[in-house]
């Protein structure tokens, strides 16, 4: 899973990136201090792994991971190559989802590229640049489809009709992800790899005085929340500066720090949950003395395909999956005890893996 952290210059992108990856991206009070995309791989917080690790006295714990890409700040005209536009658009195209950081704090010591703080204006600036880039892509495909209609193949007429509808939607200033599409049209849309078809998590970056507050209590953040939900996107509030401070603390001090700030969990934890939700992802677990590990799959994945995440041989030679829920395994203390109590199920190739399933795959190749 690769998430692109985007936003206008000086909204807190690199500060947030530093906080969640501890990668030390340069953070300066001027546009384009991020020239090349900084990339950081972080572990997905999952307390279940620690519990299973102790239960099995395991030698190795391997969490699921998320790759964050801190992408250079965007300005008006990026779709036409202004600023670092071409580089920005190429980097964002490679991500699975977008973390759109929006400045929701006032600070005279941190300049704003537009001189004033206006989160909805900032969102519109970026969204329009992505829409303009998508319009160029769709126009090229549409022209090609129209030229192919003369071959007599009906699929080109169907394709051109859809692309015309999509182009009109983009031209009205709306992202591709908000277009109502049929099941057949979904395949056309997916094949276009559009920037505005990517899921978005709008992230309101607030000041330290607003930490612990609900978005409804922060006027600027409330505007972002309403916009995000109007788009069926994800939304979260974060204080990037505080998260960066939190990332430098030893583990035993982090809980105290969060409690003092009135926070139940870190921004990283909230961001991971939002990412999994918007991409429709879950984790299943494998556990043993050699390794306890979390595996990320799409919700709805069947057992053989889930096995294939471990190794292609597991999927090709799949026989069955022996499954116990994490809760039952912890309650009963061991896989064998769970088996004796009838809590271990033998499932076949049509079984859909659930979040928190602890799985032992049986296969033969």
Short mmCIF file of C-alpha atoms in Angstrom, two decimals:
data_model
loop_
_atom_site.label_atom_id
_atom_site.label_comp_id
_atom_site.label_asym_id
_atom_site.label_seq_id
_atom_site.Cartn_x
_atom_site.Cartn_y
_atom_site.Cartn_z
CA UNK A 1 0.00 0.00 0.00
CA UNK A 2 1.51 3.29 -1.13
CA UNK A 3 0.05 6.59 0.08
CA UNK A 4 1.01 9.93 -1.46
CA UNK A 5 1.13 12.85 1.00
CA UNK A 6 0.12 15.94 -0.98
CA UNK A 7 -0.86 19.55 -0.41
CA UNK A 8 0.13 23.12 -1.17
CA UNK A 9 3.59 24.29 -0.04
CA UNK A 10 3.93 24.94 3.71
CA UNK A 11 0.74 23.19 4.85
CA UNK A 12 2.61 20.65 6.98
CA UNK A 13 3.16 17.78 4.53
CA UNK A 14 6.82 17.18 5.32
CA UNK A 15 6.27 17.74 9.04
CA UNK A 16 3.58 15.05 9.00
CA UNK A 17 5.78 12.80 6.89
CA UNK A 18 8.63 13.20 9.38
CA UNK A 19 6.30 12.35 12.23
CA UNK A 20 4.97 9.14 10.76
CA UNK A 21 8.14 7.81 9.18
CA UNK A 22 10.92 9.42 11.25
CA UNK A 23 12.65 9.71 7.88
CA UNK A 24 13.87 13.25 8.48
CA UNK A 25 12.62 14.88 5.27
CA UNK A 26 13.92 18.44 5.03
CA UNK A 27 11.37 20.81 6.50
CA UNK A 28 11.82 24.50 5.69
CA UNK A 29 9.65 27.58 5.53
CA UNK A 30 9.70 28.01 1.76
CA UNK A 31 8.05 26.23 -1.21
CA UNK A 32 9.63 23.20 -2.87
CA UNK A 33 11.99 22.18 -0.07
CA UNK A 34 10.86 18.69 -1.06
CA UNK A 35 12.34 18.30 -4.54
CA UNK A 36 12.53 14.53 -4.88
CA UNK A 37 9.74 12.52 -3.27
CA UNK A 38 10.81 11.26 0.12
CA UNK A 39 9.76 7.69 0.67
CA UNK A 40 9.33 6.01 4.04
CA UNK A 41 8.05 2.56 4.94
CA UNK A 42 6.32 2.30 8.31
CA UNK A 43 4.91 -0.60 10.26
CA UNK A 44 1.16 -0.81 10.71
CA UNK A 45 0.40 -0.57 14.46
CA UNK A 46 -1.19 -3.87 15.52
CA UNK A 47 -1.20 -4.89 19.19
CA UNK A 48 -2.39 -8.38 18.21
CA UNK A 49 1.09 -9.21 16.94
CA UNK A 50 2.73 -8.49 20.29
CA UNK A 51 0.18 -10.65 22.10
CA UNK A 52 0.69 -13.56 19.72
CA UNK A 53 4.45 -13.07 19.82
CA UNK A 54 4.47 -13.61 23.59
CA UNK A 55 2.06 -16.54 23.33
CA UNK A 56 4.26 -18.36 20.81
CA UNK A 57 7.57 -17.09 22.21
CA UNK A 58 8.29 -16.24 18.60
CA UNK A 59 11.69 -15.37 17.17
CA UNK A 60 10.36 -12.73 14.78
CA UNK A 61 7.40 -10.35 14.55
CA UNK A 62 6.64 -8.92 11.10
CA UNK A 63 3.91 -6.29 10.87
CA UNK A 64 2.16 -5.19 7.72
CA UNK A 65 3.71 -2.06 6.22
CA UNK A 66 2.58 1.10 4.49
CA UNK A 67 4.74 3.14 2.14
CA UNK A 68 4.38 6.91 2.44
CA UNK A 69 5.59 9.23 -0.32
CA UNK A 70 6.08 12.91 0.56
CA UNK A 71 5.42 14.65 -2.75
CA UNK A 72 6.58 18.16 -3.64
CA UNK A 73 4.18 21.04 -2.94
CA UNK A 74 1.75 21.89 -5.72
CA UNK A 75 0.91 25.31 -7.16
CA UNK A 76 -1.59 26.62 -9.68
CA UNK A 77 -0.65 25.59 -13.20
CA UNK A 78 0.95 22.28 -12.16
CA UNK A 79 -1.09 20.45 -14.81
CA UNK A 80 0.70 22.63 -17.37
CA UNK A 81 4.12 22.07 -15.82
CA UNK A 82 4.24 25.08 -13.46
CA UNK A 83 6.46 24.74 -10.39
CA UNK A 84 7.26 21.06 -10.08
CA UNK A 85 3.94 20.08 -11.61
CA UNK A 86 5.01 17.34 -14.00
CA UNK A 87 7.11 15.65 -11.33
CA UNK A 88 4.28 16.00 -8.81
CA UNK A 89 1.71 14.43 -11.13
CA UNK A 90 3.98 11.55 -12.12
CA UNK A 91 4.71 10.70 -8.48
CA UNK A 92 1.08 10.84 -7.37
CA UNK A 93 0.04 8.58 -10.26
CA UNK A 94 2.07 5.75 -8.72
CA UNK A 95 0.21 5.83 -5.37
CA UNK A 96 -2.83 3.82 -4.25
CA UNK A 97 -4.45 6.66 -2.32
CA UNK A 98 -3.89 10.32 -1.52
CA UNK A 99 -3.39 11.88 1.91
CA UNK A 100 -4.37 15.48 1.18
CA UNK A 101 -2.96 17.68 3.95
CA UNK A 102 -4.88 20.92 4.39
CA UNK A 103 -3.64 23.79 6.55
CA UNK A 104 -6.15 24.66 9.27
CA UNK A 105 -3.98 26.77 11.56
CA UNK A 106 -2.86 30.39 11.67
CA UNK A 107 0.85 31.14 12.22
CA UNK A 108 2.45 34.37 11.10
CA UNK A 109 5.84 32.67 11.21
CA UNK A 110 4.86 30.13 8.56
CA UNK A 111 4.18 31.74 5.19
CA UNK A 112 1.29 30.60 3.00
CA UNK A 113 1.72 30.48 -0.76
CA UNK A 114 -1.60 32.37 -1.13
CA UNK A 115 -0.86 34.77 1.80
CA UNK A 116 -4.05 33.75 3.68
CA UNK A 117 -5.31 30.51 5.24
CA UNK A 118 -8.38 29.19 3.40
CA UNK A 119 -8.65 25.37 3.41
CA UNK A 120 -11.45 25.08 0.82
CA UNK A 121 -9.58 27.33 -1.61
CA UNK A 122 -6.45 25.22 -1.10
CA UNK A 123 -8.38 21.99 -1.71
CA UNK A 124 -9.88 23.43 -4.88
CA UNK A 125 -6.44 24.48 -6.16
CA UNK A 126 -5.07 20.96 -5.94
CA UNK A 127 -8.23 19.20 -7.09
CA UNK A 128 -8.52 21.41 -10.17
CA UNK A 129 -4.93 20.72 -11.19
CA UNK A 130 -5.54 16.99 -10.91
CA UNK A 131 -8.80 17.36 -12.84
CA UNK A 132 -7.05 19.31 -15.63
CA UNK A 133 -4.42 16.57 -15.92
CA UNK A 134 -7.15 13.92 -16.10
CA UNK A 135 -9.04 15.88 -18.74
CA UNK A 136 -5.96 15.75 -20.97
CA UNK A 137 -5.71 11.97 -20.50
CA UNK A 138 -9.41 11.38 -21.16
CA UNK A 139 -9.42 13.64 -24.24
CA UNK A 140 -6.64 11.59 -25.83
CA UNK A 141 -8.51 8.33 -25.19
CA UNK A 142 -11.77 9.83 -26.41
CA UNK A 143 -10.25 11.04 -29.69
CA UNK A 144 -8.80 7.59 -30.28
CA UNK A 145 -12.10 5.83 -29.50
CA UNK A 146 -14.02 8.14 -31.86
CA UNK A 147 -11.53 7.49 -34.66
CA UNK A 148 -11.97 3.71 -34.17
CA UNK A 149 -15.77 3.79 -34.42
CA UNK A 150 -15.46 3.62 -38.21
CA UNK A 151 -14.08 0.06 -37.88
CA UNK A 152 -17.60 -1.05 -37.04
CA UNK A 153 -16.66 -2.55 -33.70
CA UNK A 154 -19.48 -1.56 -31.32
CA UNK A 155 -17.17 -1.47 -28.29
CA UNK A 156 -15.64 1.80 -29.50
CA UNK A 157 -19.04 3.51 -29.57
CA UNK A 158 -19.71 2.30 -26.01
CA UNK A 159 -16.27 3.48 -24.91
CA UNK A 160 -16.61 6.89 -26.56
CA UNK A 161 -20.03 7.43 -24.96
CA UNK A 162 -18.59 6.71 -21.52
CA UNK A 163 -15.51 8.88 -22.09
CA UNK A 164 -17.72 11.76 -23.26
CA UNK A 165 -19.76 11.47 -20.05
CA UNK A 166 -16.58 11.33 -17.96
CA UNK A 167 -15.04 14.32 -19.74
CA UNK A 168 -18.15 16.42 -19.14
CA UNK A 169 -18.06 15.44 -15.45
CA UNK A 170 -14.41 16.51 -15.14
CA UNK A 171 -15.06 19.69 -17.10
CA UNK A 172 -17.69 20.66 -14.53
CA UNK A 173 -14.94 20.65 -11.88
CA UNK A 174 -15.78 17.30 -10.30
CA UNK A 175 -13.27 14.48 -9.67
CA UNK A 176 -13.70 11.14 -11.43
CA UNK A 177 -14.31 9.32 -8.13
CA UNK A 178 -17.66 11.15 -7.74
CA UNK A 179 -19.03 10.00 -11.11
CA UNK A 180 -21.91 7.50 -10.98
CA UNK A 181 -20.84 4.51 -13.06
CA UNK A 182 -22.36 1.15 -13.92
CA UNK A 183 -20.54 -2.13 -13.31
CA UNK A 184 -19.48 -2.24 -16.98
CA UNK A 185 -18.23 1.35 -16.85
CA UNK A 186 -16.12 0.65 -13.77
CA UNK A 187 -13.77 -1.41 -15.93
CA UNK A 188 -13.32 1.50 -18.36
CA UNK A 189 -12.69 3.91 -15.49
CA UNK A 190 -10.18 1.66 -13.76
CA UNK A 191 -8.25 1.21 -17.01
CA UNK A 192 -7.70 4.97 -17.27
CA UNK A 193 -5.62 5.21 -14.04
CA UNK A 194 -6.90 8.73 -13.38
CA UNK A 195 -5.50 10.91 -10.61
CA UNK A 196 -8.95 12.00 -9.42
CA UNK A 197 -10.19 8.41 -9.25
CA UNK A 198 -7.83 7.67 -6.37
CA UNK A 199 -9.35 7.50 -2.86
CA UNK A 200 -8.56 10.55 -0.70
CA UNK A 201 -8.08 11.12 3.02
CA UNK A 202 -8.49 14.83 3.69
CA UNK A 203 -6.25 15.61 6.67
CA UNK A 204 -6.89 18.85 8.55
CA UNK A 205 -3.58 19.96 10.05
CA UNK A 206 -4.48 22.01 13.13
CA UNK A 207 -2.47 24.04 15.62
CA UNK A 208 -1.38 22.75 19.02
CA UNK A 209 -4.10 24.76 20.79
CA UNK A 210 -6.76 22.79 18.89
CA UNK A 211 -5.36 19.34 19.69
CA UNK A 212 -7.85 16.95 21.23
CA UNK A 213 -10.82 18.96 19.97
CA UNK A 214 -13.51 17.58 17.69
CA UNK A 215 -13.58 19.00 14.16
CA UNK A 216 -16.91 20.64 14.97
CA UNK A 217 -15.10 22.86 17.48
CA UNK A 218 -12.49 24.02 14.94
CA UNK A 219 -14.09 26.25 12.27
CA UNK A 220 -11.48 25.65 9.57
CA UNK A 221 -11.36 21.88 10.16
CA UNK A 222 -15.15 21.71 10.14
CA UNK A 223 -15.18 23.13 6.60
CA UNK A 224 -12.77 20.42 5.46
CA UNK A 225 -14.83 17.71 7.16
CA UNK A 226 -18.02 18.82 5.43
CA UNK A 227 -16.27 18.94 2.08
CA UNK A 228 -14.71 15.48 2.54
CA UNK A 229 -17.96 13.80 3.55
CA UNK A 230 -19.72 15.49 0.64
CA UNK A 231 -17.27 13.63 -1.60
CA UNK A 232 -17.60 10.35 0.36
CA UNK A 233 -13.91 10.70 1.19
CA UNK A 234 -12.21 9.98 4.51
CA UNK A 235 -11.39 12.79 6.95
CA UNK A 236 -9.22 13.18 10.00
CA UNK A 237 -7.78 15.91 12.22
CA UNK A 238 -4.10 15.88 13.05
CA UNK A 239 -1.51 18.20 14.54
CA UNK A 240 1.59 17.45 12.50
CA UNK A 241 3.87 19.46 14.80
CA UNK A 242 2.79 17.52 17.89
CA UNK A 243 3.00 14.23 16.01
CA UNK A 244 6.58 15.04 15.11
CA UNK A 245 7.39 15.65 18.78
CA UNK A 246 5.62 12.40 19.70
CA UNK A 247 7.70 10.44 17.19
CA UNK A 248 10.92 11.33 19.03
CA UNK A 249 9.77 9.93 22.39
CA UNK A 250 10.56 6.46 23.77
CA UNK A 251 7.61 4.06 23.56
CA UNK A 252 6.89 4.18 27.31
CA UNK A 253 6.55 7.99 27.20
CA UNK A 254 4.25 8.15 24.16
CA UNK A 255 1.16 6.98 26.05
CA UNK A 256 1.72 9.64 28.73
CA UNK A 257 2.21 12.29 26.06
CA UNK A 258 -1.03 11.34 24.30
CA UNK A 259 -2.93 11.32 27.58
CA UNK A 260 -1.66 14.79 28.46
CA UNK A 261 -2.84 16.05 25.08
CA UNK A 262 -6.26 14.44 25.46
CA UNK A 263 -5.67 12.03 22.56
CA UNK A 264 -6.67 8.35 22.54
CA UNK A 265 -4.28 7.33 19.78
CA UNK A 266 -1.50 8.72 17.62
CA UNK A 267 -2.08 10.39 14.28
CA UNK A 268 -0.25 7.51 12.60
CA UNK A 269 -2.69 5.00 14.04
CA UNK A 270 -5.64 7.12 12.89
CA UNK A 271 -4.13 7.53 9.43
CA UNK A 272 -3.51 3.80 9.01
CA UNK A 273 -7.10 2.98 10.00
CA UNK A 274 -8.44 5.55 7.55
CA UNK A 275 -6.14 4.17 4.83
CA UNK A 276 -7.29 0.59 5.36
CA UNK A 277 -10.92 1.69 5.37
CA UNK A 278 -10.77 3.75 2.20
CA UNK A 279 -8.85 1.07 0.29
CA UNK A 280 -11.04 -1.75 1.62
CA UNK A 281 -8.15 -3.61 3.27
CA UNK A 282 -7.94 -6.02 6.20
CA UNK A 283 -5.19 -8.09 7.85
CA UNK A 284 -5.07 -11.78 8.58
CA UNK A 285 -2.43 -13.29 10.84
CA UNK A 286 -0.07 -16.25 10.83
CA UNK A 287 1.58 -17.35 14.06
CA UNK A 288 4.29 -19.77 15.09
CA UNK A 289 7.58 -20.07 16.94
CA UNK A 290 9.55 -18.88 13.90
CA UNK A 291 7.40 -15.87 13.07
CA UNK A 292 4.21 -13.98 13.89
CA UNK A 293 3.09 -11.92 10.91
CA UNK A 294 0.26 -9.73 9.58
CA UNK A 295 -0.71 -10.01 5.92
CA UNK A 296 -2.67 -7.25 4.16
CA UNK A 297 -5.39 -8.28 1.71
CA UNK A 298 -8.47 -6.73 0.15
CA UNK A 299 -11.69 -7.30 2.06
CA UNK A 300 -13.55 -10.11 0.30
CA UNK A 301 -10.43 -12.11 -0.61
CA UNK A 302 -10.95 -15.88 -0.63
CA UNK A 303 -8.64 -18.32 1.14
CA UNK A 304 -6.53 -19.50 -1.86
CA UNK A 305 -5.79 -15.94 -2.98
CA UNK A 306 -4.96 -14.94 0.61
CA UNK A 307 -2.55 -17.90 0.72
CA UNK A 308 -0.97 -16.59 -2.46
CA UNK A 309 0.10 -13.47 -0.57
CA UNK A 310 2.53 -15.70 1.32
CA UNK A 311 3.73 -17.68 -1.71
CA UNK A 312 2.34 -18.54 -5.12
CA UNK A 313 2.81 -22.26 -4.29
CA UNK A 314 0.34 -21.87 -1.41
CA UNK A 315 -2.34 -20.69 -3.80
CA UNK A 316 -1.54 -23.14 -6.60
CA UNK A 317 -1.53 -26.16 -4.29
CA UNK A 318 -4.21 -24.97 -1.85
CA UNK A 319 -6.01 -27.78 0.00
CA UNK A 320 -7.67 -26.05 2.93
CA UNK A 321 -7.23 -23.35 5.56
CA UNK A 322 -7.37 -24.07 9.29
CA UNK A 323 -8.72 -20.93 10.92
CA UNK A 324 -9.27 -19.64 14.44
CA UNK A 325 -10.29 -16.10 15.36
CA UNK A 326 -7.69 -14.02 17.17
CA UNK A 327 -10.06 -13.57 20.13
CA UNK A 328 -10.65 -17.32 20.55
CA UNK A 329 -6.96 -18.12 20.20
CA UNK A 330 -5.97 -15.61 22.89
CA UNK A 331 -8.79 -16.71 25.19
CA UNK A 332 -7.86 -20.41 24.98
CA UNK A 333 -4.09 -19.89 25.01
CA UNK A 334 -2.94 -22.07 22.12
CA UNK A 335 -3.91 -23.40 18.69
CA UNK A 336 -4.21 -26.96 20.05
CA UNK A 337 -6.45 -25.82 22.92
CA UNK A 338 -8.65 -23.97 20.44
CA UNK A 339 -8.80 -27.11 18.31
CA UNK A 340 -9.87 -29.23 21.29
CA UNK A 341 -12.67 -26.76 22.03
CA UNK A 342 -13.87 -26.89 18.41
CA UNK A 343 -12.87 -23.29 17.70
CA UNK A 344 -10.57 -24.16 14.78
CA UNK A 345 -12.47 -24.44 11.49
CA UNK A 346 -11.37 -26.19 8.32
CA UNK A 347 -12.35 -23.99 5.40
CA UNK A 348 -12.18 -24.59 1.65
CA UNK A 349 -11.47 -22.50 -1.43
CA UNK A 350 -14.70 -20.48 -1.20
CA UNK A 351 -14.07 -19.19 2.32
CA UNK A 352 -13.68 -15.40 2.55
CA UNK A 353 -10.91 -14.43 4.97
CA UNK A 354 -11.94 -12.09 7.80
CA UNK A 355 -9.91 -9.45 9.62
CA UNK A 356 -8.13 -11.04 12.58
CA UNK A 357 -8.34 -14.62 11.31
CA UNK A 358 -5.30 -16.59 12.44
CA UNK A 359 -4.64 -18.97 9.56
CA UNK A 360 -2.69 -22.14 8.92
CA UNK A 361 -2.73 -23.05 5.22
CA UNK A 362 -2.52 -26.64 4.02
CA UNK A 363 -1.20 -27.07 0.50
CA UNK A 364 0.47 -29.58 -1.80
CA UNK A 365 2.57 -28.90 -4.91
#
